[in-house]
PDB file of C-alpha atoms and ligand atoms in Angstrom:
ATOM      1  CA  MET A   5      -2.299  22.026   0.941  1.00 69.00           C
ATOM      2  CA  ASN A   6      -2.461  21.374   4.664  1.00 91.00           C
ATOM      3  CA  LEU A   7      -3.097  17.763   5.644  1.00 94.00           C
ATOM      4  CA  LEU A   8      -6.564  18.279   7.120  1.00 96.00           C
ATOM      5  CA  ALA A   9      -7.727  20.068   3.982  1.00 96.00           C
ATOM      6  CA  ALA A  10      -6.234  17.237   1.916  1.00 96.00           C
ATOM      7  CA  ALA A  11      -8.020  14.612   4.017  1.00 96.00           C
ATOM      8  CA  LYS A  12     -11.329  16.438   3.665  1.00 96.00           C
ATOM      9  CA  THR A  13     -11.128  17.049  -0.060  1.00 96.00           C
ATOM     10  CA  ARG A  14      -9.680  13.693  -1.173  1.00 97.00           C
ATOM     11  CA  TYR A  15     -12.203  11.051  -2.158  1.00 98.00           C
ATOM     12  CA  ALA A  16     -12.307   7.665  -3.828  1.00 98.00           C
ATOM     13  CA  THR A  17     -12.214   8.633  -7.490  1.00 98.00           C
ATOM     14  CA  LYS A  18     -14.610   6.602  -9.637  1.00 98.00           C
ATOM     15  CA  ALA A  19     -13.649   7.759 -13.146  1.00 98.00           C
ATOM     16  CA  TYR A  20     -10.389   9.117 -14.534  1.00 98.00           C
ATOM     17  CA  ASP A  21      -9.458  11.402 -17.411  1.00 98.00           C
ATOM     18  CA  PRO A  22      -7.238   9.089 -19.497  1.00 98.00           C
ATOM     19  CA  ALA A  23      -5.567  12.066 -21.201  1.00 98.00           C
ATOM     20  CA  ARG A  24      -4.073  13.535 -18.032  1.00 98.00           C
ATOM     21  CA  LYS A  25      -0.809  12.148 -16.679  1.00 98.00           C
ATOM     22  CA  VAL A  26       0.765  12.595 -13.249  1.00 98.00           C
ATOM     23  CA  PRO A  27       4.116  14.404 -13.653  1.00 98.00           C
ATOM     24  CA  GLN A  28       7.167  12.192 -13.222  1.00 97.00           C
ATOM     25  CA  GLU A  29       8.543  14.132 -10.250  1.00 98.00           C
ATOM     26  CA  THR A  30       5.204  13.881  -8.445  1.00 98.00           C
ATOM     27  CA  ILE A  31       5.009  10.121  -8.883  1.00 98.00           C
ATOM     28  CA  ASP A  32       8.668   9.781  -7.891  1.00 98.00           C
ATOM     29  CA  GLY A  33       7.827  11.640  -4.665  1.00 98.00           C
ATOM     30  CA  LEU A  34       4.829   9.399  -3.966  1.00 98.00           C
ATOM     31  CA  LEU A  35       6.921   6.260  -4.506  1.00 98.00           C
ATOM     32  CA  GLU A  36       9.501   7.622  -2.074  1.00 98.00           C
ATOM     33  CA  LEU A  37       6.674   8.237   0.389  1.00 98.00           C
ATOM     34  CA  LEU A  38       5.611   4.595  -0.001  1.00 98.00           C
ATOM     35  CA  ARG A  39       9.163   3.371   0.541  1.00 98.00           C
ATOM     36  CA  HIS A  40       9.427   5.472   3.700  1.00 98.00           C
ATOM     37  CA  SER A  41       6.183   4.234   5.196  1.00 98.00           C
ATOM     38  CA  PRO A  42       6.613   2.977   8.774  1.00 98.00           C
ATOM     39  CA  SER A  43       6.178  -0.701   9.639  1.00 98.00           C
ATOM     40  CA  SER A  44       6.293  -2.668  12.872  1.00 98.00           C
ATOM     41  CA  VAL A  45       9.931  -3.371  13.864  1.00 98.00           C
ATOM     42  CA  ASN A  46      10.847  -1.863  10.481  1.00 98.00           C
ATOM     43  CA  SER A  47       9.821  -5.184   8.917  1.00 98.00           C
ATOM     44  CA  GLN A  48       8.899  -3.727   5.498  1.00 98.00           C
ATOM     45  CA  PRO A  49       7.151  -6.924   4.376  1.00 98.00           C
ATOM     46  CA  TRP A  50       6.065  -5.433   1.087  1.00 98.00           C
ATOM     47  CA  HIS A  51       6.682  -4.903  -2.587  1.00 98.00           C
ATOM     48  CA  PHE A  52       5.023  -2.432  -4.959  1.00 98.00           C
ATOM     49  CA  VAL A  53       4.248  -3.090  -8.625  1.00 98.00           C
ATOM     50  CA  VAL A  54       3.916   0.179 -10.560  1.00 98.00           C
ATOM     51  CA  ALA A  55       2.213   0.432 -13.968  1.00 98.00           C
ATOM     52  CA  SER A  56       1.897   3.490 -16.199  1.00 98.00           C
ATOM     53  CA  SER A  57       2.006   2.087 -19.751  1.00 98.00           C
ATOM     54  CA  ASP A  58      -1.180   0.793 -21.357  1.00 98.00           C
ATOM     55  CA  ALA A  59       0.379  -2.690 -21.479  1.00 98.00           C
ATOM     56  CA  GLY A  60       1.296  -2.571 -17.789  1.00 98.00           C
ATOM     57  CA  LYS A  61      -2.138  -1.330 -16.730  1.00 98.00           C
ATOM     58  CA  GLU A  62      -3.745  -4.017 -18.897  1.00 98.00           C
ATOM     59  CA  ARG A  63      -1.850  -6.641 -16.920  1.00 98.00           C
ATOM     60  CA  LEU A  64      -3.171  -5.173 -13.670  1.00 98.00           C
ATOM     61  CA  ALA A  65      -6.677  -5.013 -15.166  1.00 98.00           C
ATOM     62  CA  LYS A  66      -6.577  -8.839 -15.277  1.00 98.00           C
ATOM     63  CA  GLY A  67      -7.355  -8.516 -11.591  1.00 98.00           C
ATOM     64  CA  ALA A  68     -10.579  -6.671 -12.366  1.00 98.00           C
ATOM     65  CA  GLN A  69     -12.640  -9.217 -14.254  1.00 96.00           C
ATOM     66  CA  GLY A  70     -15.978 -10.792 -13.384  1.00 96.00           C
ATOM     67  CA  ASN A  71     -17.332  -9.444 -10.081  1.00 96.00           C
ATOM     68  CA  PHE A  72     -14.552  -6.870  -9.972  1.00 98.00           C
ATOM     69  CA  SER A  73     -15.048  -5.482 -13.486  1.00 98.00           C
ATOM     70  CA  TYR A  74     -16.471  -2.250 -11.993  1.00 98.00           C
ATOM     71  CA  ASN A  75     -12.896  -1.386 -11.076  1.00 98.00           C
ATOM     72  CA  ALA A  76     -11.406  -2.046 -14.537  1.00 98.00           C
ATOM     73  CA  PRO A  77     -11.922   1.470 -15.999  1.00 98.00           C
ATOM     74  CA  LYS A  78     -10.266   2.959 -12.915  1.00 98.00           C
ATOM     75  CA  ILE A  79      -7.200   0.879 -13.729  1.00 98.00           C
ATOM     76  CA  ARG A  80      -7.170   1.468 -17.495  1.00 98.00           C
ATOM     77  CA  ASP A  81      -7.858   5.231 -17.401  1.00 98.00           C
ATOM     78  CA  ALA A  82      -5.671   6.218 -14.444  1.00 98.00           C
ATOM     79  CA  SER A  83      -2.218   7.629 -15.040  1.00 98.00           C
ATOM     80  CA  TYR A  84      -0.434   5.285 -12.626  1.00 98.00           C
ATOM     81  CA  VAL A  85      -1.626   2.145 -10.894  1.00 98.00           C
ATOM     82  CA  ILE A  86       0.221   0.633  -7.962  1.00 99.00           C
ATOM     83  CA  LEU A  87      -0.362  -2.883  -6.689  1.00 99.00           C
ATOM     84  CA  LEU A  88       0.649  -3.147  -3.043  1.00 99.00           C
ATOM     85  CA  CYS A  89       1.855  -6.661  -2.262  1.00 99.00           C
ATOM     86  CA  ALA A  90       2.741  -8.418   0.982  1.00 98.00           C
ATOM     87  CA  SER A  91       5.357 -11.066   1.620  1.00 98.00           C
ATOM     88  CA  VAL A  92       3.972 -14.527   2.309  1.00 98.00           C
ATOM     89  CA  ASP A  93       6.673 -15.296   4.865  1.00 97.00           C
ATOM     90  CA  MET A  94       9.206 -13.432   6.959  1.00 98.00           C
ATOM     91  CA  THR A  95      12.251 -15.332   5.697  1.00 98.00           C
ATOM     92  CA  PRO A  96      15.708 -15.411   7.316  1.00 98.00           C
ATOM     93  CA  GLU A  97      17.011 -13.781   4.109  1.00 98.00           C
ATOM     94  CA  HIS A  98      14.595 -10.854   4.458  1.00 98.00           C
ATOM     95  CA  LEU A  99      15.431 -10.430   8.146  1.00 98.00           C
ATOM     96  CA  GLU A 100      19.138 -10.432   7.302  1.00 98.00           C
ATOM     97  CA  ALA A 101      18.623  -7.900   4.483  1.00 98.00           C
ATOM     98  CA  LEU A 102      16.798  -5.560   6.914  1.00 98.00           C
ATOM     99  CA  LEU A 103      19.590  -5.791   9.445  1.00 98.00           C
ATOM    100  CA  GLU A 104      22.265  -5.200   6.805  1.00 98.00           C
ATOM    101  CA  GLN A 105      20.378  -2.172   5.481  1.00 98.00           C
ATOM    102  CA  GLU A 106      20.037  -0.704   8.970  1.00 98.00           C
ATOM    103  CA  ALA A 107      23.768  -1.239   9.493  1.00 98.00           C
ATOM    104  CA  ARG A 108      24.571   0.460   6.156  1.00 98.00           C
ATOM    105  CA  ASP A 109      22.262   3.327   7.067  1.00 98.00           C
ATOM    106  CA  GLY A 110      24.263   3.880  10.253  1.00 98.00           C
ATOM    107  CA  ARG A 111      21.714   2.750  12.828  1.00 98.00           C
ATOM    108  CA  PHE A 112      24.111   0.705  14.939  1.00 98.00           C
ATOM    109  CA  ALA A 113      26.795   2.621  16.811  1.00 97.00           C
ATOM    110  CA  LYS A 114      27.770  -0.525  18.714  1.00 97.00           C
ATOM    111  CA  PRO A 115      27.483  -4.287  18.006  1.00 96.00           C
ATOM    112  CA  GLU A 116      25.039  -4.559  20.939  1.00 97.00           C
ATOM    113  CA  ALA A 117      22.640  -2.231  19.143  1.00 98.00           C
ATOM    114  CA  ARG A 118      22.624  -4.506  16.125  1.00 98.00           C
ATOM    115  CA  ALA A 119      22.122  -7.595  18.292  1.00 98.00           C
ATOM    116  CA  GLY A 120      19.348  -5.857  20.194  1.00 98.00           C
ATOM    117  CA  GLN A 121      17.499  -4.879  17.031  1.00 98.00           C
ATOM    118  CA  GLN A 122      17.850  -8.405  15.643  1.00 98.00           C
ATOM    119  CA  ALA A 123      16.517  -9.937  18.864  1.00 98.00           C
ATOM    120  CA  THR A 124      13.571  -7.534  19.081  1.00 98.00           C
ATOM    121  CA  ARG A 125      12.540  -8.052  15.466  1.00 98.00           C
ATOM    122  CA  ASN A 126      12.947 -11.821  15.627  1.00 98.00           C
ATOM    123  CA  GLY A 127      10.952 -11.794  18.867  1.00 98.00           C
ATOM    124  CA  TYR A 128       7.993 -10.099  17.178  1.00 98.00           C
ATOM    125  CA  VAL A 129       8.173 -12.389  14.176  1.00 98.00           C
ATOM    126  CA  THR A 130       8.196 -15.437  16.456  1.00 98.00           C
ATOM    127  CA  LEU A 131       5.260 -14.026  18.417  1.00 98.00           C
ATOM    128  CA  HIS A 132       3.172 -13.533  15.296  1.00 98.00           C
ATOM    129  CA  ARG A 133       4.226 -16.806  13.685  1.00 98.00           C
ATOM    130  CA  TYR A 134       3.776 -19.142  16.669  1.00 98.00           C
ATOM    131  CA  GLU A 135       1.791 -17.460  19.448  1.00 98.00           C
ATOM    132  CA  TYR A 136      -0.710 -15.231  17.668  1.00 98.00           C
ATOM    133  CA  LYS A 137      -0.539 -17.332  14.498  1.00 98.00           C
ATOM    134  CA  ASP A 138      -1.250 -14.284  12.392  1.00 98.00           C
ATOM    135  CA  LEU A 139       2.039 -13.671  10.604  1.00 98.00           C
ATOM    136  CA  GLN A 140       0.346 -13.105   7.218  1.00 98.00           C
ATOM    137  CA  HIS A 141      -2.283 -10.848   8.718  1.00 98.00           C
ATOM    138  CA  TRP A 142       0.381  -8.894  10.601  1.00 98.00           C
ATOM    139  CA  MET A 143       2.411  -8.367   7.429  1.00 98.00           C
ATOM    140  CA  GLU A 144      -0.672  -7.224   5.540  1.00 98.00           C
ATOM    141  CA  LYS A 145      -1.425  -4.701   8.288  1.00 98.00           C
ATOM    142  CA  GLN A 146       1.922  -3.121   7.484  1.00 98.00           C
ATOM    143  CA  VAL A 147       0.919  -2.903   3.826  1.00 98.00           C
ATOM    144  CA  TYR A 148      -2.256  -1.064   4.839  1.00 98.00           C
ATOM    145  CA  LEU A 149      -0.143   1.508   6.663  1.00 98.00           C
ATOM    146  CA  ALA A 150       1.647   2.067   3.373  1.00 98.00           C
ATOM    147  CA  LEU A 151      -1.753   2.407   1.691  1.00 98.00           C
ATOM    148  CA  GLY A 152      -2.791   5.151   4.126  1.00 98.00           C
ATOM    149  CA  THR A 153       0.514   6.933   3.652  1.00 98.00           C
ATOM    150  CA  LEU A 154       0.093   6.859  -0.114  1.00 98.00           C
ATOM    151  CA  LEU A 155      -3.530   8.052  -0.079  1.00 98.00           C
ATOM    152  CA  LEU A 156      -2.806  11.027   2.141  1.00 97.00           C
ATOM    153  CA  GLY A 157       0.346  11.847   0.204  1.00 98.00           C
ATOM    154  CA  ALA A 158      -1.504  11.760  -3.103  1.00 98.00           C
ATOM    155  CA  ALA A 159      -4.198  14.047  -1.706  1.00 98.00           C
ATOM    156  CA  ALA A 160      -1.590  16.492  -0.429  1.00 97.00           C
ATOM    157  CA  GLU A 161      -0.087  16.599  -3.931  1.00 97.00           C
ATOM    158  CA  GLY A 162      -3.483  17.236  -5.551  1.00 97.00           C
ATOM    159  CA  ILE A 163      -3.547  13.794  -7.166  1.00 98.00           C
ATOM    160  CA  ASP A 164      -6.812  11.858  -7.298  1.00 98.00           C
ATOM    161  CA  ALA A 165      -6.670   8.255  -6.123  1.00 98.00           C
ATOM    162  CA  THR A 166      -8.759   5.123  -5.688  1.00 98.00           C
ATOM    163  CA  PRO A 167      -7.880   2.397  -3.198  1.00 99.00           C
ATOM    164  CA  MET A 168      -9.218  -0.943  -4.470  1.00 98.00           C
ATOM    165  CA  GLU A 169      -9.769  -4.119  -2.511  1.00 98.00           C
ATOM    166  CA  GLY A 170     -12.165  -5.244  -5.206  1.00 98.00           C
ATOM    167  CA  ILE A 171      -9.505  -7.216  -7.049  1.00 98.00           C
ATOM    168  CA  ASP A 172      -8.944 -10.856  -7.903  1.00 98.00           C
ATOM    169  CA  HIS A 173      -5.854 -11.780  -5.895  1.00 98.00           C
ATOM    170  CA  ARG A 174      -5.414 -15.143  -7.557  1.00 98.00           C
ATOM    171  CA  ALA A 175      -5.538 -13.685 -11.073  1.00 98.00           C
ATOM    172  CA  LEU A 176      -3.043 -10.945 -10.164  1.00 98.00           C
ATOM    173  CA  ASP A 177      -0.676 -13.286  -8.349  1.00 98.00           C
ATOM    174  CA  LEU A 178      -0.662 -15.586 -11.392  1.00 98.00           C
ATOM    175  CA  GLU A 179      -0.332 -12.789 -13.965  1.00 98.00           C
ATOM    176  CA  LEU A 180       2.655 -11.245 -12.179  1.00 98.00           C
ATOM    177  CA  GLY A 181       4.241 -14.466 -10.877  1.00 98.00           C
ATOM    178  CA  LEU A 182       4.007 -13.029  -7.369  1.00 98.00           C
ATOM    179  CA  ARG A 183       3.737 -16.280  -5.437  1.00 98.00           C
ATOM    180  CA  GLU A 184       6.968 -17.591  -6.971  1.00 98.00           C
ATOM    181  CA  GLN A 185       8.618 -14.459  -5.570  1.00 98.00           C
ATOM    182  CA  GLY A 186       7.197 -15.019  -2.085  1.00 98.00           C
ATOM    183  CA  LEU A 187       4.600 -12.286  -2.541  1.00 98.00           C
ATOM    184  CA  THR A 188       0.836 -11.901  -2.799  1.00 98.00           C
ATOM    185  CA  SER A 189      -1.357  -9.001  -3.921  1.00 98.00           C
ATOM    186  CA  VAL A 190      -3.145  -7.048  -1.170  1.00 98.00           C
ATOM    187  CA  VAL A 191      -4.654  -3.824  -2.479  1.00 99.00           C
ATOM    188  CA  MET A 192      -4.408  -1.663  -5.597  1.00 98.00           C
ATOM    189  CA  VAL A 193      -4.325   2.123  -5.940  1.00 99.00           C
ATOM    190  CA  SER A 194      -5.088   4.120  -9.071  1.00 98.00           C
ATOM    191  CA  LEU A 195      -3.581   7.598  -9.326  1.00 99.00           C
ATOM    192  CA  GLY A 196      -4.434  10.334 -11.783  1.00 98.00           C
ATOM    193  CA  TYR A 197      -6.999  13.039 -12.401  1.00 98.00           C
ATOM    194  CA  ARG A 198     -10.767  12.708 -12.170  1.00 98.00           C
ATOM    195  CA  GLY A 199     -12.789  12.486 -15.364  1.00 98.00           C
ATOM    196  CA  GLU A 200     -16.094  14.181 -16.140  1.00 97.00           C
ATOM    197  CA  ALA A 201     -17.979  10.929 -15.582  1.00 96.00           C
ATOM    198  CA  ASP A 202     -16.971  10.787 -11.927  1.00 98.00           C
ATOM    199  CA  PHE A 203     -20.283  10.804 -10.053  1.00 97.00           C
ATOM    200  CA  ASN A 204     -18.422  10.758  -6.739  1.00 98.00           C
ATOM    201  CA  ALA A 205     -16.605  14.061  -7.293  1.00 97.00           C
ATOM    202  CA  GLY A 206     -19.610  16.193  -6.410  1.00 95.00           C
ATOM    203  CA  LEU A 207     -20.922  14.129  -3.508  1.00 98.00           C
ATOM    204  CA  PRO A 208     -20.337  15.385   0.032  1.00 97.00           C
ATOM    205  CA  LYS A 209     -17.995  13.424   2.247  1.00 97.00           C
ATOM    206  CA  SER A 210     -19.682  11.349   4.945  1.00 98.00           C
ATOM    207  CA  ARG A 211     -18.109  10.363   8.235  1.00 98.00           C
ATOM    208  CA  LEU A 212     -19.511   9.410  11.646  1.00 98.00           C
ATOM    209  CA  PRO A 213     -19.564  12.396  14.025  1.00 98.00           C
ATOM    210  CA  ALA A 214     -16.640  13.149  16.328  1.00 98.00           C
ATOM    211  CA  GLU A 215     -18.779  12.369  19.436  1.00 98.00           C
ATOM    212  CA  THR A 216     -19.130   8.766  18.356  1.00 98.00           C
ATOM    213  CA  VAL A 217     -15.569   8.092  17.237  1.00 98.00           C
ATOM    214  CA  PHE A 218     -13.594   9.737  20.049  1.00 98.00           C
ATOM    215  CA  THR A 219     -13.473   8.996  23.755  1.00 98.00           C
ATOM    216  CA  TYR A 220     -11.592  11.496  25.883  1.00 98.00           C
ATOM    217  CA  LEU A 221     -10.103  10.301  29.156  1.00 98.00           C
TER     218      LEU A 221
HETATM  219  C1  LIG B 309      -9.030  -0.544   1.661  1.00 95.30           C
HETATM  220  C2  LIG B 309     -10.029   0.101   0.762  1.00 95.30           C
HETATM  221  C3  LIG B 309     -10.571  -0.604  -0.286  1.00 95.30           C
HETATM  222  C4  LIG B 309     -11.461  -0.001  -1.181  1.00 95.30           C
HETATM  223  N1  LIG B 309     -11.879  -0.668  -2.299  1.00 95.30           N
HETATM  224  C5  LIG B 309     -12.568  -0.007  -3.269  1.00 95.30           C
HETATM  225  C6  LIG B 309     -12.840  -0.603  -4.524  1.00 95.30           C
HETATM  226  O1  LIG B 309     -12.488  -1.761  -4.799  1.00 95.30           O
HETATM  227  N2  LIG B 309     -13.479   0.129  -5.466  1.00 95.30           N
HETATM  228  C7  LIG B 309     -13.886   1.421  -5.229  1.00 95.30           C
HETATM  229  O2  LIG B 309     -14.456   2.046  -6.132  1.00 95.30           O
HETATM  230  N3  LIG B 309     -13.665   2.008  -4.012  1.00 95.30           N
HETATM  231  C8  LIG B 309     -13.008   1.343  -3.051  1.00 95.30           C
HETATM  232  N4  LIG B 309     -12.729   1.947  -1.833  1.00 95.30           N
HETATM  233  C9  LIG B 309     -13.247   3.317  -1.580  1.00 95.30           C
HETATM  234  C10 LIG B 309     -14.148   3.425  -0.354  1.00 95.30           C
HETATM  235  O3  LIG B 309     -15.445   2.996  -0.659  1.00 95.30           O
HETATM  236  C11 LIG B 309     -14.105   4.855   0.140  1.00 95.30           C
HETATM  237  O4  LIG B 309     -12.786   5.146   0.544  1.00 95.30           O
HETATM  238  C12 LIG B 309     -15.050   5.096   1.310  1.00 95.30           C
HETATM  239  O5  LIG B 309     -16.394   4.975   0.893  1.00 95.30           O
HETATM  240  C13 LIG B 309     -14.850   6.469   1.927  1.00 95.30           C
HETATM  241  O6  LIG B 309     -15.055   7.470   0.960  1.00 95.30           O
HETATM  242  P1  LIG B 309     -13.927   8.506   0.532  1.00 95.30           P
HETATM  243  O7  LIG B 309     -12.638   7.728   0.343  1.00 95.30           O
HETATM  244  O8  LIG B 309     -14.420   9.047  -0.784  1.00 95.30           O
HETATM  245  O9  LIG B 309     -13.803   9.523   1.587  1.00 95.30           O
HETATM  246  C14 LIG B 309     -11.876   1.332  -0.941  1.00 95.30           C
HETATM  247  C15 LIG B 309     -11.341   2.025   0.148  1.00 95.30           C
HETATM  248  C16 LIG B 309     -10.429   1.444   0.981  1.00 95.30           C
HETATM  249  C17 LIG B 309      -9.824   2.257   2.084  1.00 95.30           C
END
């Protein structure tokens, strides 16, 4: 499917067919897509929790209680559910791991290239930590890029998906011990195939017209 057709036909799925499962190779491809998502200065301040078993999805459904219970069936009935998490700090260990990975991946022909990359990345981290004072927000923006990548990728593969901000971050962080690992939940995505009860499947897509969202210079 071409990307524009995928973007126009994808929609936020409201009910899943619990009997239909996403093939392993398709989900493997989508996870690779997530891992390859771009991030500012290649900071990759994220971690992804993937559930496909009933027990795993039940743990993620702990984040859909009370006010968020409308999202619980989308978690329980989907084939896969991915919780996108952000780091809560940009630690020296993480920065070192990034640099080492880039070195292993052959990005530095000369020592100056490595030093330059380190200085640039550290410069941005310092800017967001001390000047803009939005380090957490900045890291979560990177996670949202990964969300967009995943949603478009799923659509291109013919997989239905639901992005969900309607989740209890505290409950999820506690259930999964995320904070102890320097992480916090950001947004969840269900993946699978629409069920008959999905009222949204037949509704037309609605977007503001091109004249109002584009300015041409
Ligand atoms: C970041 C984000 C969070 C969302 N959270 C929820 C949610 O918690 N539950 C839900 O049913 N839909 C959720 N949606 C779906 C949006 O309402 C939907 O994407 C929007 O209305 C546009 O419709 P479309 O995706 O069907 O084109 C979310 C979408 C995004 C992008």
